[in-house]
Structures are given as C-alpha cells and as structure tokens.
Coordinates of C-alpha atoms in Angstrom, one line a residue:
M1 CA -109.3 -21.5 18.5
S2 CA -112.7 -20.8 17.0
E3 CA -113.2 -18.8 13.8
R4 CA -114.9 -16.1 15.8
Y5 CA -111.7 -15.5 17.9
L6 CA -109.6 -15.6 14.7
K7 CA -111.7 -12.9 13.0
K8 CA -111.4 -10.6 16.0
I9 CA -107.7 -11.3 16.3
E10 CA -107.3 -10.5 12.6
I11 CA -109.0 -7.2 13.1
L12 CA -106.8 -6.4 16.1
E13 CA -103.7 -7.4 14.1
R14 CA -104.7 -5.2 11.1
E15 CA -105.2 -2.2 13.3
L16 CA -102.0 -2.8 15.2
E17 CA -100.1 -3.0 11.8
Y18 CA -101.7 0.3 10.7
I19 CA -100.8 2.0 14.0
N20 CA -97.2 0.7 13.8
S21 CA -96.7 1.7 10.2
H22 CA -98.1 5.2 10.1
E23 CA -97.0 8.4 11.8
I24 CA -99.4 11.1 12.8
T25 CA -98.5 14.0 10.5
G26 CA -101.7 16.0 10.4
E27 CA -105.4 15.9 11.1
V28 CA -106.2 13.1 8.6
T29 CA -103.5 10.7 10.0
E30 CA -104.5 11.6 13.6
R31 CA -108.1 10.7 12.9
A32 CA -107.0 7.5 11.2
A33 CA -104.8 6.5 14.1
L34 CA -107.7 7.3 16.6
Y35 CA -110.0 5.1 14.5
S36 CA -107.5 2.2 14.4
L37 CA -106.9 2.5 18.2
Q38 CA -110.7 2.5 18.8
I39 CA -111.3 -0.5 16.6
G40 CA -108.4 -2.4 17.9
I41 CA -109.5 -1.9 21.5
E42 CA -113.1 -2.8 20.7
S43 CA -111.9 -6.0 19.1
G44 CA -110.0 -6.8 22.3
M45 CA -113.1 -6.1 24.4
D46 CA -115.1 -8.4 22.1
I47 CA -112.6 -11.2 22.7
I48 CA -112.9 -10.6 26.4
A49 CA -116.7 -10.9 26.2
M50 CA -116.3 -14.1 24.1
K51 CA -114.0 -15.6 26.7
I52 CA -116.4 -14.7 29.6
K53 CA -119.2 -16.5 27.7
E54 CA -116.9 -19.5 27.0
L55 CA -116.2 -19.7 30.7
G56 CA -119.9 -20.0 31.3
L57 CA -120.2 -16.6 33.0
V58 CA -122.6 -13.8 32.3
V59 CA -121.3 -11.2 29.9
E60 CA -121.5 -7.7 31.5
D61 CA -119.8 -4.3 30.9
D62 CA -116.2 -4.3 29.8
Y63 CA -114.8 -3.4 33.2
T64 CA -116.8 -6.1 35.0
N65 CA -115.7 -8.7 32.3
I66 CA -112.1 -7.8 32.9
E67 CA -112.6 -8.2 36.7
K68 CA -114.1 -11.6 36.1
L69 CA -110.9 -12.6 34.1
I70 CA -108.8 -11.4 37.0
Q71 CA -110.9 -13.3 39.6
G72 CA -110.8 -16.4 37.4
N73 CA -107.0 -16.2 37.2
V74 CA -107.1 -16.0 33.4
I75 CA -105.1 -12.8 33.7
G76 CA -103.1 -11.1 36.4
L77 CA -103.8 -7.8 38.2
K78 CA -101.3 -5.9 36.1
E79 CA -102.7 -7.2 32.9
G80 CA -106.2 -6.4 34.1
A81 CA -105.1 -2.8 34.9
L82 CA -103.7 -2.5 31.4
L83 CA -106.9 -3.7 29.8
K84 CA -109.0 -1.3 31.9
E85 CA -106.7 1.6 31.0
F86 CA -107.1 0.9 27.3
N87 CA -110.8 0.5 27.6
G88 CA -110.9 4.0 29.3
I89 CA -108.9 5.4 26.4
R90 CA -111.3 3.9 23.9
N91 CA -114.2 5.5 25.8
A92 CA -112.4 8.8 25.7
V93 CA -111.8 8.5 22.0
V94 CA -115.5 7.7 21.4
H95 CA -117.1 10.1 23.8
K96 CA -114.8 13.0 24.2
Y97 CA -113.2 13.6 20.9
N98 CA -112.9 17.3 21.2
N99 CA -111.3 17.2 24.6
L100 CA -108.7 14.4 24.1
E101 CA -105.3 14.8 25.6
M102 CA -103.1 13.7 22.7
A103 CA -100.2 12.9 25.0
I104 CA -102.3 10.1 26.5
I105 CA -103.4 8.9 23.1
T106 CA -99.8 9.0 21.8
E107 CA -98.7 6.9 24.7
A108 CA -101.5 4.4 24.1
L109 CA -100.5 4.2 20.4
E110 CA -97.0 3.4 21.5
R111 CA -98.2 0.7 24.0
I112 CA -100.9 -0.9 21.8
A113 CA -98.7 -4.0 21.3
E114 CA -98.8 -4.6 25.1
F115 CA -102.6 -4.5 25.0
A116 CA -102.6 -6.9 22.0
E117 CA -100.3 -9.4 23.8
V118 CA -102.7 -9.7 26.7
I119 CA -105.7 -10.1 24.4
F120 CA -103.9 -12.8 22.4
K121 CA -103.2 -14.6 25.7
I122 CA -106.9 -14.5 26.6
A123 CA -107.9 -15.8 23.2
E124 CA -105.7 -18.9 23.5

C-alpha cells in the first residue's frame, strides 16, 4: 500500500477514533463531531479517487467514482449505496449546516465504522 493511501487512512482512523470517543453534549462537541465526520468522509472519497486513478480510469465526481468501483467489481452494490449515502451526508454537512437533521447525522456517526470498513477494503 502506498504512502498516499496510508496518510488518508491515518486521517480517517483519527477522525473515527474522535467520533467513537466523544459524546455530543453541546454546540462545541456537536461542531467537532460534524467536522470529524466531514473530514473522515472526505478522506474516504480521496481514497476512492486514488483507486480510480490506480485502475487507469478518469477521476470524476464522487458519485461517478463510486459507480465505477461498483461496475469494476471492486465493491458491491450495497457497499456502493453506503458510500453514496455518506457522501450525501458530507455534502449536507458542508452545504446545509443550518438545516441539518441531527437524527440523520447521529445515525451516520453511529455507522461511520461501516463506512471506514468499505474504504479500507478499497485501499487494499
């Protein structure tokens, strides 16, 4: 595994650790959790783009890159759906901060390990 993959995995693991070891108890911890979620997902999307390039394909937007991994049998449909879901959550955090449904965010925080497992598989 290349050093570039390892750096991105390290970032994802660090954010995963933060999310798993901190409870949202107020605005500050909520913002910190949202930041960790955003950075963790972005690291995963970077790994996906790196894999697309490694496969000799053209890197495009995140959703198209995920589709390419599904079509190339790198990941299954269920894994692809999970990645797309998390990418959508990242987009919501980045672009709709004032209108976030915290129930969706809380569920994502609880399921971030599932996202990480798929990303680790892609990075192998």
